[in-house]
C-alpha cells in the first residue's frame, strides 16, 4: 500500500482528495489528511476506508515528523510560508514532496541534498503557477521541435466568477483569498519585455496599463501585469524572446475602477487607521479625501478622481455602498487594506449557489522558415459548486496527478523542480484534458506589438 | 578648559565650528574635530590654536572611545544611523551629547541611564527638526500662558535656492543630500489632522495635495505633507488641536511637475534596471512608457501624463534634457531613483556662486476669550556662499549654542530629549535672532479649513 500524506485541508483540497480516493483501490493508496482542525478533512473523506484525518500542527515537531515518517509521499497544501517545516522532514525521512507554491529561496537551497537522496520535490504544480507552466512548455517545445524560434510569449490567468453567477457591476467576486486580491500587485514595480524593450510599471499605474483578451464563447477580458515576468525568460529558455508578459485576468472595466482604490491609498496594508473600529464606511472614504466644511464626500471623491457625472464607473462604487454613514467598519487597529476587504466582502462574497471560473490565455509568437506565426491557446474551467470549485479543480488535480506519477515512478528525475519538462507535463496535461481542463489552440496571424514591422 | 569633540565635519559643520572658535577664548574652549578624512576639518579650523583635527573612524572602538573620553561634551554630526556608536560611549564615559537628528528608538531607550548619570543627550536641535520645535513651542507656550487653547498648528520648512540664484524652471537646486530629495515622501502614507478628521495621503498622491504659502518679500511657495504629523500632537502637548500638519516647502509648480516622476515610477529605489549602464536618458524615460513602434517617447510621455501641448510643465522636462538619446546614464545596476538623481544633478547642482535659502512657516490657530485668532510666523535665512550656507547656519548654530549652554549649565535637565522647553529654547532663539535667524510674527484673521464655521 502506498501512503500519501496531505498536510492542510483548506478550500483547494476537494478535488485533490476526491481524485486520490477514486484511485485508491486501483492504485492501492491510503490517504492521510493532517490538519489542525479535521472538520473539513472528515467532510472530504466521508468515512472512506482508505483514508483518515489526523490532527497535525505543522509547528509541533512530534506530530509532524511522525506523520511524515509514515508516508511514501507528502503533499503540502499549507500556505507557502509553512512549506519549509514539511520540506525539511521530507528530506530527513527521504520522502517525496509536492506543493502548488512558488519555489522559495530556502526551498531551492535544498536542491543538492534532494538530488543526492534521489527524491522529487515538485513545486508550482497548481493552476498558476502550474498548469500555465505545463501548457506553455508543451507548445514551446513543439514549436522548437519544428525548428521555430519563439519571439513572443504572453500568459494570462484569472480566477473569476462564472458567467451564470456574474451579477454585479464589477463582474467580480472573491473566489479565492480576498486579502490576496486587495493587495495584489504590491511590493515592487511590474517588469516585462515588449519588442526588446524592458518596461517597468509602478503599482499605482498597474491597473491603467491593461491589455484586452477575447475568449470565444466568454467575451472580452482584460489583464494587468504580474510582478516579474522576466524570470520566465530563464526558466522557459526563451533567450531570443522579444516580448514576455504575464498578467492577471479580470473582466473589462474592473481595473479602471479598482485603480481608484489604489489612487486613494485604500489598498495600503502598511499602517493602521486611527480609531478604525468606530469609522463608518463613509468616514473611511473621507479619510483619503481633503477636508471640506461644505462639500460632500461624494463630490470630493468625484473631483479628486476626475469622475464625470455621467461616468458609469460611479455606479460601481455606489453598488458597494462605500458612502454609507450607517455601516460601520467595526475592526480595531485595521489597515486601509483590511477595511477595504471588509467592505468588498459585503458585496463580493460568493453565495451558496455561485460558481467560479478559471480563465487562462497564452499567446506564442514564433518565427519559422522566415515567417512569423502566432498561436493563441485558451482554457476555461467552470466550478460545480462551492466545494468543487474551478479553483480547487485546477489546483488540486495537477497536484494529485503529479503525486501519483511520482509514486509510480513516471516522474523520476530527482531535485527541487517545477513542471516544465515533457516527462512531467505530457501525462498530466493528457489526464487534465480528460477531466475537462482543456486548452483550445488557434493559429492566428502574428500580431505582436509591431504588426506593421516598422 | 572645556573640551568639545565634534564627530564628523561634513557640509553642515561650517557655522558650528566657526561659532565655537569665535567663543573659544572668552569661554575657554578647546575644539577637537574627528573625522575619517580631516581635510574639511583642517579647512574649517585654519590653524586656530584652540582647535585640532584628528582622524576618527566611528567604527574603530579604540580611536572613538579615546577621543570621547577626553571630551566634556560630544557633538555628533554623523549621519543619523551612526549616532548610537557615539551615544553608547558618551554614556560609558559620562559625557553630554548633542545631535541634530531625530530621536531613534535605540536612542530613546537610553533615557533612563542618561538621567541616572545626570547627562543631557540633546537631539533634534538643527533646523528641521530643531528650530521648528523651538520657535513653535515659544509661541505655543505664550498662547497658553495667556489662557489660549491651540486648535490649529501647521509647520512648514524648505531648503531652497536663494532668489538671486533661482534661475531654472523648477525654481529648485540641490542644497542638501540629493538622494534624500529624490526619495522624499516614500516609506508610507502621510498622516495629518484637518478640522478633527484624520487624513491619509499615499506617496503617489502626495505631490498633488499641496497648500500655498505667501512669505512677504519672497512671494508664493507651496508645501506637501511630511510623513507623520500626528506624533507632534503628543510631543507638543496639543491635545485639543483640530488641525495638525507638517510640510515641506517648494516653489509653486515644483510638486505638480515632480509628481510626473512619481507617476512614472522614476523615484523607485527598490529594484535595479536591466542594463542601466548603457541606457540613454531617453531609454530611461521610455522604460516607463508603453511600447510603440511608431510614437515618439515625447508623445507617449505627454499622452500617459495628460500633458496638453501648451502646458508649461513640458518646458521643465525639456530643460532637464531627459529626452536626450546622446546622454548616457553610465551607472551600473542602478535603481530608477539613482538614474533620476544623476539626470537631475546635471541641472540642479549649485554652481560656485549659488546661494541657498531656508524658509520656515508656522501657523498657530487658537481660541481665547471665546474668539478664534491666528498667528503666522515666518523665517527666511539666506546662505553667504557654498561653505557658509543657510543650511549649515540653521543646522549648525543651534547645535553649537545648545552644546555651550549644556557646558555652562544653562541647560541642565538630564535625559534623552528634544528642545521643547523654555530652559532650552529661550536663550537659543534669542541668540539665533542676533545671528540673523529671526521669526517675523503676524496676527492675522483666523482662517483654518473652515473659515465660515459651517
PDB file of N, CA and C in Angstrom, chain A residues 189 191 194-195 197-200 202 204-205 209 230 262-265 268 271-275 279 286-291 293-294 300 304-305 449-451 454, chain B residues 189 191 194-195 197-200 202 204-205 209 230 262-265 268 271-275 279 286-291 293-294 300 304-305 449-451 454:
ATOM      1  N   UNK A 189       7.649  47.245  -8.517  1.00  0.00           N
ATOM      2  CA  UNK A 189       7.188  47.513  -9.875  1.00  0.00           C
ATOM      3  C   UNK A 189       7.036  46.216 -10.665  1.00  0.00           C
ATOM      4  N   UNK A 191       7.600  44.146 -14.053  1.00  0.00           N
ATOM      5  CA  UNK A 191       8.654  44.187 -15.072  1.00  0.00           C
ATOM      6  C   UNK A 191       8.305  43.254 -16.203  1.00  0.00           C
ATOM      7  N   UNK A 194       8.799  44.180 -23.944  1.00  0.00           N
ATOM      8  CA  UNK A 194       7.940  44.370 -25.120  1.00  0.00           C
ATOM      9  C   UNK A 194       8.810  44.728 -26.315  1.00  0.00           C
ATOM     10  N   UNK A 195       8.820  43.861 -27.301  1.00  0.00           N
ATOM     11  CA  UNK A 195       9.607  44.084 -28.527  1.00  0.00           C
ATOM     12  C   UNK A 195      11.041  44.500 -28.203  1.00  0.00           C
ATOM     13  N   UNK A 197      12.256  45.840 -25.501  1.00  0.00           N
ATOM     14  CA  UNK A 197      12.439  46.925 -24.534  1.00  0.00           C
ATOM     15  C   UNK A 197      11.924  46.493 -23.160  1.00  0.00           C
ATOM     16  N   UNK A 198      12.776  46.647 -22.157  1.00  0.00           N
ATOM     17  CA  UNK A 198      12.340  46.362 -20.786  1.00  0.00           C
ATOM     18  C   UNK A 198      11.386  47.458 -20.331  1.00  0.00           C
ATOM     19  N   UNK A 199      10.280  47.042 -19.718  1.00  0.00           N
ATOM     20  CA  UNK A 199       9.280  48.004 -19.259  1.00  0.00           C
ATOM     21  C   UNK A 199       9.016  47.805 -17.768  1.00  0.00           C
ATOM     22  N   UNK A 200       8.820  48.900 -17.068  1.00  0.00           N
ATOM     23  CA  UNK A 200       8.621  48.890 -15.620  1.00  0.00           C
ATOM     24  C   UNK A 200       7.360  49.684 -15.294  1.00  0.00           C
ATOM     25  N   UNK A 202       5.040  51.015 -12.066  1.00  0.00           N
ATOM     26  CA  UNK A 202       4.853  51.071 -10.609  1.00  0.00           C
ATOM     27  C   UNK A 202       3.435  50.650 -10.238  1.00  0.00           C
ATOM     28  N   UNK A 204       1.078  51.984  -8.601  1.00  0.00           N
ATOM     29  CA  UNK A 204      -0.018  52.939  -8.748  1.00  0.00           C
ATOM     30  C   UNK A 204      -0.390  53.206 -10.210  1.00  0.00           C
ATOM     31  N   UNK A 205       0.311  52.561 -11.179  1.00  0.00           N
ATOM     32  CA  UNK A 205      -0.063  52.664 -12.600  1.00  0.00           C
ATOM     33  C   UNK A 205      -0.511  51.310 -13.154  1.00  0.00           C
ATOM     34  N   UNK A 209      -2.539  50.069 -17.111  1.00  0.00           N
ATOM     35  CA  UNK A 209      -1.771  49.582 -18.272  1.00  0.00           C
ATOM     36  C   UNK A 209      -2.242  48.184 -18.638  1.00  0.00           C
ATOM     37  N   UNK A 230      10.097  38.663 -16.113  1.00  0.00           N
ATOM     38  CA  UNK A 230      11.398  38.361 -16.713  1.00  0.00           C
ATOM     39  C   UNK A 230      11.969  37.021 -16.254  1.00  0.00           C
ATOM     40  N   UNK A 262      -6.716  52.195  -5.443  1.00  0.00           N
ATOM     41  CA  UNK A 262      -5.251  52.327  -5.373  1.00  0.00           C
ATOM     42  C   UNK A 262      -4.872  53.801  -5.282  1.00  0.00           C
ATOM     43  N   UNK A 263      -5.481  54.619  -6.134  1.00  0.00           N
ATOM     44  CA  UNK A 263      -5.148  56.048  -6.151  1.00  0.00           C
ATOM     45  C   UNK A 263      -5.387  56.688  -4.788  1.00  0.00           C
ATOM     46  N   UNK A 264      -6.490  56.354  -4.154  1.00  0.00           N
ATOM     47  CA  UNK A 264      -6.807  56.973  -2.861  1.00  0.00           C
ATOM     48  C   UNK A 264      -5.929  56.438  -1.737  1.00  0.00           C
ATOM     49  N   UNK A 265      -5.333  55.283  -1.925  1.00  0.00           N
ATOM     50  CA  UNK A 265      -4.492  54.705  -0.879  1.00  0.00           C
ATOM     51  C   UNK A 265      -5.234  53.683  -0.031  1.00  0.00           C
ATOM     52  N   UNK A 268      -3.558  50.132   0.946  1.00  0.00           N
ATOM     53  CA  UNK A 268      -2.315  50.138   1.736  1.00  0.00           C
ATOM     54  C   UNK A 268      -2.479  49.238   2.963  1.00  0.00           C
ATOM     55  N   UNK A 271      -0.008  50.493   7.452  1.00  0.00           N
ATOM     56  CA  UNK A 271      -0.215  51.276   8.672  1.00  0.00           C
ATOM     57  C   UNK A 271      -1.659  51.119   9.135  1.00  0.00           C
ATOM     58  N   UNK A 272      -1.869  51.541  10.350  1.00  0.00           N
ATOM     59  CA  UNK A 272      -3.169  51.357  10.990  1.00  0.00           C
ATOM     60  C   UNK A 272      -3.924  52.684  11.024  1.00  0.00           C
ATOM     61  N   UNK A 273      -5.199  52.668  10.720  1.00  0.00           N
ATOM     62  CA  UNK A 273      -6.026  53.876  10.753  1.00  0.00           C
ATOM     63  C   UNK A 273      -6.401  54.218  12.192  1.00  0.00           C
ATOM     64  N   UNK A 274      -6.372  55.490  12.515  1.00  0.00           N
ATOM     65  CA  UNK A 274      -6.780  55.936  13.854  1.00  0.00           C
ATOM     66  C   UNK A 274      -8.281  55.655  14.050  1.00  0.00           C
ATOM     67  N   UNK A 275      -8.597  55.058  15.168  1.00  0.00           N
ATOM     68  CA  UNK A 275      -9.995  54.811  15.536  1.00  0.00           C
ATOM     69  C   UNK A 275     -10.780  54.059  14.455  1.00  0.00           C
ATOM     70  N   UNK A 279     -15.205  53.846  12.752  1.00  0.00           N
ATOM     71  CA  UNK A 279     -15.437  54.515  11.471  1.00  0.00           C
ATOM     72  C   UNK A 279     -16.659  53.937  10.753  1.00  0.00           C
ATOM     73  N   UNK A 286     -13.706  59.163   3.411  1.00  0.00           N
ATOM     74  CA  UNK A 286     -13.384  60.578   3.645  1.00  0.00           C
ATOM     75  C   UNK A 286     -11.963  60.774   4.159  1.00  0.00           C
ATOM     76  N   UNK A 287     -11.418  59.768   4.839  1.00  0.00           N
ATOM     77  CA  UNK A 287     -10.068  59.944   5.389  1.00  0.00           C
ATOM     78  C   UNK A 287      -9.006  59.998   4.299  1.00  0.00           C
ATOM     79  N   UNK A 288      -9.365  59.663   3.069  1.00  0.00           N
ATOM     80  CA  UNK A 288      -8.426  59.748   1.950  1.00  0.00           C
ATOM     81  C   UNK A 288      -8.708  60.956   1.052  1.00  0.00           C
ATOM     82  N   UNK A 289      -9.633  61.793   1.492  1.00  0.00           N
ATOM     83  CA  UNK A 289     -10.023  62.966   0.691  1.00  0.00           C
ATOM     84  C   UNK A 289      -9.742  64.232   1.487  1.00  0.00           C
ATOM     85  N   UNK A 290      -9.502  65.345   0.816  1.00  0.00           N
ATOM     86  CA  UNK A 290      -9.215  66.589   1.540  1.00  0.00           C
ATOM     87  C   UNK A 290     -10.409  67.003   2.397  1.00  0.00           C
ATOM     88  N   UNK A 291     -10.107  67.749   3.450  1.00  0.00           N
ATOM     89  CA  UNK A 291     -11.163  68.280   4.308  1.00  0.00           C
ATOM     90  C   UNK A 291     -11.946  69.360   3.582  1.00  0.00           C
ATOM     91  N   UNK A 293     -15.520  71.875   4.736  1.00  0.00           N
ATOM     92  CA  UNK A 293     -16.665  72.065   5.633  1.00  0.00           C
ATOM     93  C   UNK A 293     -17.994  71.931   4.913  1.00  0.00           C
ATOM     94  N   UNK A 294     -17.976  72.006   3.592  1.00  0.00           N
ATOM     95  CA  UNK A 294     -19.242  72.070   2.858  1.00  0.00           C
ATOM     96  C   UNK A 294     -19.439  70.938   1.868  1.00  0.00           C
ATOM     97  N   UNK A 300     -16.236  65.241  -3.393  1.00  0.00           N
ATOM     98  CA  UNK A 300     -14.776  65.232  -3.260  1.00  0.00           C
ATOM     99  C   UNK A 300     -14.177  64.013  -3.963  1.00  0.00           C
ATOM    100  N   UNK A 304     -11.568  64.506  -6.890  1.00  0.00           N
ATOM    101  CA  UNK A 304     -10.194  64.015  -6.756  1.00  0.00           C
ATOM    102  C   UNK A 304      -9.849  62.997  -7.837  1.00  0.00           C
ATOM    103  N   UNK A 305     -10.841  62.242  -8.257  1.00  0.00           N
ATOM    104  CA  UNK A 305     -10.573  61.134  -9.170  1.00  0.00           C
ATOM    105  C   UNK A 305     -11.080  61.417 -10.583  1.00  0.00           C
ATOM    106  N   UNK A 449       3.539  43.491 -30.942  1.00  0.00           N
ATOM    107  CA  UNK A 449       3.322  44.901 -30.634  1.00  0.00           C
ATOM    108  C   UNK A 449       3.760  45.799 -31.778  1.00  0.00           C
ATOM    109  N   UNK A 450       4.197  45.156 -32.872  1.00  0.00           N
ATOM    110  CA  UNK A 450       4.664  45.932 -34.020  1.00  0.00           C
ATOM    111  C   UNK A 450       4.189  45.246 -35.281  1.00  0.00           C
ATOM    112  N   UNK A 451       2.845  45.224 -35.470  1.00  0.00           N
ATOM    113  CA  UNK A 451       2.273  44.416 -36.557  1.00  0.00           C
ATOM    114  C   UNK A 451       2.740  44.861 -37.942  1.00  0.00           C
ATOM    115  N   UNK A 454       7.501  48.150 -38.338  1.00  0.00           N
ATOM    116  CA  UNK A 454       8.097  49.463 -38.626  1.00  0.00           C
ATOM    117  C   UNK A 454       9.471  49.569 -37.967  1.00  0.00           C
TER     118      UNK A 454
ATOM    119  N   UNK B 189       2.296  56.204   3.933  1.00  0.00           N
ATOM    120  CA  UNK B 189       1.370  57.309   3.706  1.00  0.00           C
ATOM    121  C   UNK B 189       1.657  58.473   4.660  1.00  0.00           C
ATOM    122  N   UNK B 191       0.331  61.294   7.158  1.00  0.00           N
ATOM    123  CA  UNK B 191      -0.820  61.336   8.064  1.00  0.00           C
ATOM    124  C   UNK B 191      -0.915  62.702   8.697  1.00  0.00           C
ATOM    125  N   UNK B 194      -7.062  67.363   9.966  1.00  0.00           N
ATOM    126  CA  UNK B 194      -7.664  68.593   9.463  1.00  0.00           C
ATOM    127  C   UNK B 194      -9.058  68.739  10.055  1.00  0.00           C
ATOM    128  N   UNK B 195      -9.222  69.771  10.865  1.00  0.00           N
ATOM    129  CA  UNK B 195     -10.517  70.052  11.491  1.00  0.00           C
ATOM    130  C   UNK B 195     -11.105  68.807  12.159  1.00  0.00           C
ATOM    131  N   UNK B 197     -10.508  65.685  11.547  1.00  0.00           N
ATOM    132  CA  UNK B 197     -10.552  64.470  10.738  1.00  0.00           C
ATOM    133  C   UNK B 197      -9.139  64.006  10.406  1.00  0.00           C
ATOM    134  N   UNK B 198      -8.850  62.737  10.679  1.00  0.00           N
ATOM    135  CA  UNK B 198      -7.556  62.174  10.302  1.00  0.00           C
ATOM    136  C   UNK B 198      -7.524  61.979   8.790  1.00  0.00           C
ATOM    137  N   UNK B 199      -6.402  62.416   8.191  1.00  0.00           N
ATOM    138  CA  UNK B 199      -6.273  62.302   6.735  1.00  0.00           C
ATOM    139  C   UNK B 199      -5.014  61.522   6.387  1.00  0.00           C
ATOM    140  N   UNK B 200      -5.115  60.712   5.348  1.00  0.00           N
ATOM    141  CA  UNK B 200      -4.013  59.850   4.922  1.00  0.00           C
ATOM    142  C   UNK B 200      -3.781  60.056   3.433  1.00  0.00           C
ATOM    143  N   UNK B 202      -1.420  58.689   0.236  1.00  0.00           N
ATOM    144  CA  UNK B 202      -0.374  57.775  -0.228  1.00  0.00           C
ATOM    145  C   UNK B 202       0.702  58.547  -0.999  1.00  0.00           C
ATOM    146  N   UNK B 204       1.967  58.293  -3.886  1.00  0.00           N
ATOM    147  CA  UNK B 204       1.724  58.668  -5.283  1.00  0.00           C
ATOM    148  C   UNK B 204       0.680  59.783  -5.429  1.00  0.00           C
ATOM    149  N   UNK B 205       0.120  60.280  -4.297  1.00  0.00           N
ATOM    150  CA  UNK B 205      -0.787  61.444  -4.350  1.00  0.00           C
ATOM    151  C   UNK B 205      -0.181  62.633  -3.625  1.00  0.00           C
ATOM    152  N   UNK B 209      -1.410  67.103  -3.366  1.00  0.00           N
ATOM    153  CA  UNK B 209      -2.227  67.611  -2.240  1.00  0.00           C
ATOM    154  C   UNK B 209      -1.453  68.724  -1.533  1.00  0.00           C
ATOM    155  N   UNK B 230       1.203  63.435  13.099  1.00  0.00           N
ATOM    156  CA  UNK B 230       0.453  63.179  14.330  1.00  0.00           C
ATOM    157  C   UNK B 230       1.350  63.077  15.560  1.00  0.00           C
ATOM    158  N   UNK B 262       7.077  60.739 -10.106  1.00  0.00           N
ATOM    159  CA  UNK B 262       6.476  59.755  -9.194  1.00  0.00           C
ATOM    160  C   UNK B 262       5.505  58.857  -9.962  1.00  0.00           C
ATOM    161  N   UNK B 263       4.654  59.481 -10.779  1.00  0.00           N
ATOM    162  CA  UNK B 263       3.654  58.715 -11.524  1.00  0.00           C
ATOM    163  C   UNK B 263       4.305  57.662 -12.398  1.00  0.00           C
ATOM    164  N   UNK B 264       5.382  58.035 -13.092  1.00  0.00           N
ATOM    165  CA  UNK B 264       6.033  57.089 -13.996  1.00  0.00           C
ATOM    166  C   UNK B 264       6.779  55.999 -13.243  1.00  0.00           C
ATOM    167  N   UNK B 265       7.114  56.248 -11.983  1.00  0.00           N
ATOM    168  CA  UNK B 265       7.867  55.249 -11.220  1.00  0.00           C
ATOM    169  C   UNK B 265       9.361  55.523 -11.196  1.00  0.00           C
ATOM    170  N   UNK B 268      11.519  55.265  -7.801  1.00  0.00           N
ATOM    171  CA  UNK B 268      11.579  53.977  -7.082  1.00  0.00           C
ATOM    172  C   UNK B 268      13.040  53.594  -6.825  1.00  0.00           C
ATOM    173  N   UNK B 271      14.435  48.539  -6.901  1.00  0.00           N
ATOM    174  CA  UNK B 271      14.895  47.493  -7.824  1.00  0.00           C
ATOM    175  C   UNK B 271      15.875  48.111  -8.811  1.00  0.00           C
ATOM    176  N   UNK B 272      16.569  47.236  -9.492  1.00  0.00           N
ATOM    177  CA  UNK B 272      17.631  47.646 -10.399  1.00  0.00           C
ATOM    178  C   UNK B 272      17.143  47.526 -11.842  1.00  0.00           C
ATOM    179  N   UNK B 273      17.449  48.526 -12.673  1.00  0.00           N
ATOM    180  CA  UNK B 273      17.064  48.499 -14.084  1.00  0.00           C
ATOM    181  C   UNK B 273      18.009  47.595 -14.873  1.00  0.00           C
ATOM    182  N   UNK B 274      17.450  46.832 -15.812  1.00  0.00           N
ATOM    183  CA  UNK B 274      18.287  45.984 -16.666  1.00  0.00           C
ATOM    184  C   UNK B 274      19.180  46.871 -17.539  1.00  0.00           C
ATOM    185  N   UNK B 275      20.442  46.527 -17.589  1.00  0.00           N
ATOM    186  CA  UNK B 275      21.393  47.225 -18.480  1.00  0.00           C
ATOM    187  C   UNK B 275      21.399  48.738 -18.280  1.00  0.00           C
ATOM    188  N   UNK B 279      22.063  52.668 -20.866  1.00  0.00           N
ATOM    189  CA  UNK B 279      20.857  53.425 -21.224  1.00  0.00           C
ATOM    190  C   UNK B 279      21.176  54.882 -21.529  1.00  0.00           C
ATOM    191  N   UNK B 286      11.777  56.031 -21.593  1.00  0.00           N
ATOM    192  CA  UNK B 286      10.978  55.103 -22.385  1.00  0.00           C
ATOM    193  C   UNK B 286      10.653  53.807 -21.642  1.00  0.00           C
ATOM    194  N   UNK B 287      11.514  53.425 -20.704  1.00  0.00           N
ATOM    195  CA  UNK B 287      11.273  52.165 -19.997  1.00  0.00           C
ATOM    196  C   UNK B 287      10.059  52.252 -19.061  1.00  0.00           C
ATOM    197  N   UNK B 288       9.555  53.454 -18.838  1.00  0.00           N
ATOM    198  CA  UNK B 288       8.348  53.623 -18.010  1.00  0.00           C
ATOM    199  C   UNK B 288       7.107  53.914 -18.851  1.00  0.00           C
ATOM    200  N   UNK B 289       7.256  53.839 -20.174  1.00  0.00           N
ATOM    201  CA  UNK B 289       6.163  54.140 -21.093  1.00  0.00           C
ATOM    202  C   UNK B 289       5.856  52.902 -21.927  1.00  0.00           C
ATOM    203  N   UNK B 290       4.613  52.791 -22.395  1.00  0.00           N
ATOM    204  CA  UNK B 290       4.267  51.605 -23.182  1.00  0.00           C
ATOM    205  C   UNK B 290       5.083  51.544 -24.483  1.00  0.00           C
ATOM    206  N   UNK B 291       5.239  50.329 -24.997  1.00  0.00           N
ATOM    207  CA  UNK B 291       5.931  50.168 -26.264  1.00  0.00           C
ATOM    208  C   UNK B 291       5.073  50.700 -27.403  1.00  0.00           C
ATOM    209  N   UNK B 293       5.763  51.035 -31.868  1.00  0.00           N
ATOM    210  CA  UNK B 293       6.738  51.031 -32.973  1.00  0.00           C
ATOM    211  C   UNK B 293       6.837  52.394 -33.657  1.00  0.00           C
ATOM    212  N   UNK B 294       5.861  53.248 -33.452  1.00  0.00           N
ATOM    213  CA  UNK B 294       5.811  54.493 -34.223  1.00  0.00           C
ATOM    214  C   UNK B 294       5.872  55.756 -33.357  1.00  0.00           C
ATOM    215  N   UNK B 300       4.392  59.787 -26.153  1.00  0.00           N
ATOM    216  CA  UNK B 300       3.923  58.804 -25.161  1.00  0.00           C
ATOM    217  C   UNK B 300       3.935  59.419 -23.756  1.00  0.00           C
ATOM    218  N   UNK B 304       0.545  59.666 -21.701  1.00  0.00           N
ATOM    219  CA  UNK B 304       0.406  58.940 -20.429  1.00  0.00           C
ATOM    220  C   UNK B 304       0.126  59.888 -19.273  1.00  0.00           C
ATOM    221  N   UNK B 305       0.685  61.093 -19.337  1.00  0.00           N
ATOM    222  CA  UNK B 305       0.607  62.006 -18.202  1.00  0.00           C
ATOM    223  C   UNK B 305      -0.362  63.154 -18.450  1.00  0.00           C
ATOM    224  N   UNK B 449      -9.488  75.593   8.183  1.00  0.00           N
ATOM    225  CA  UNK B 449     -10.023  74.942   6.988  1.00  0.00           C
ATOM    226  C   UNK B 449     -11.531  75.109   6.924  1.00  0.00           C
ATOM    227  N   UNK B 450     -12.055  75.870   7.884  1.00  0.00           N
ATOM    228  CA  UNK B 450     -13.492  76.053   7.915  1.00  0.00           C
ATOM    229  C   UNK B 450     -13.780  77.502   8.316  1.00  0.00           C
ATOM    230  N   UNK B 451     -13.375  78.446   7.427  1.00  0.00           N
ATOM    231  CA  UNK B 451     -13.434  79.854   7.805  1.00  0.00           C
ATOM    232  C   UNK B 451     -14.849  80.351   8.102  1.00  0.00           C
ATOM    233  N   UNK B 454     -18.927  76.415   9.251  1.00  0.00           N
ATOM    234  CA  UNK B 454     -20.137  75.716   8.820  1.00  0.00           C
ATOM    235  C   UNK B 454     -20.271  74.378   9.556  1.00  0.00           C
TER     236      UNK B 454
END
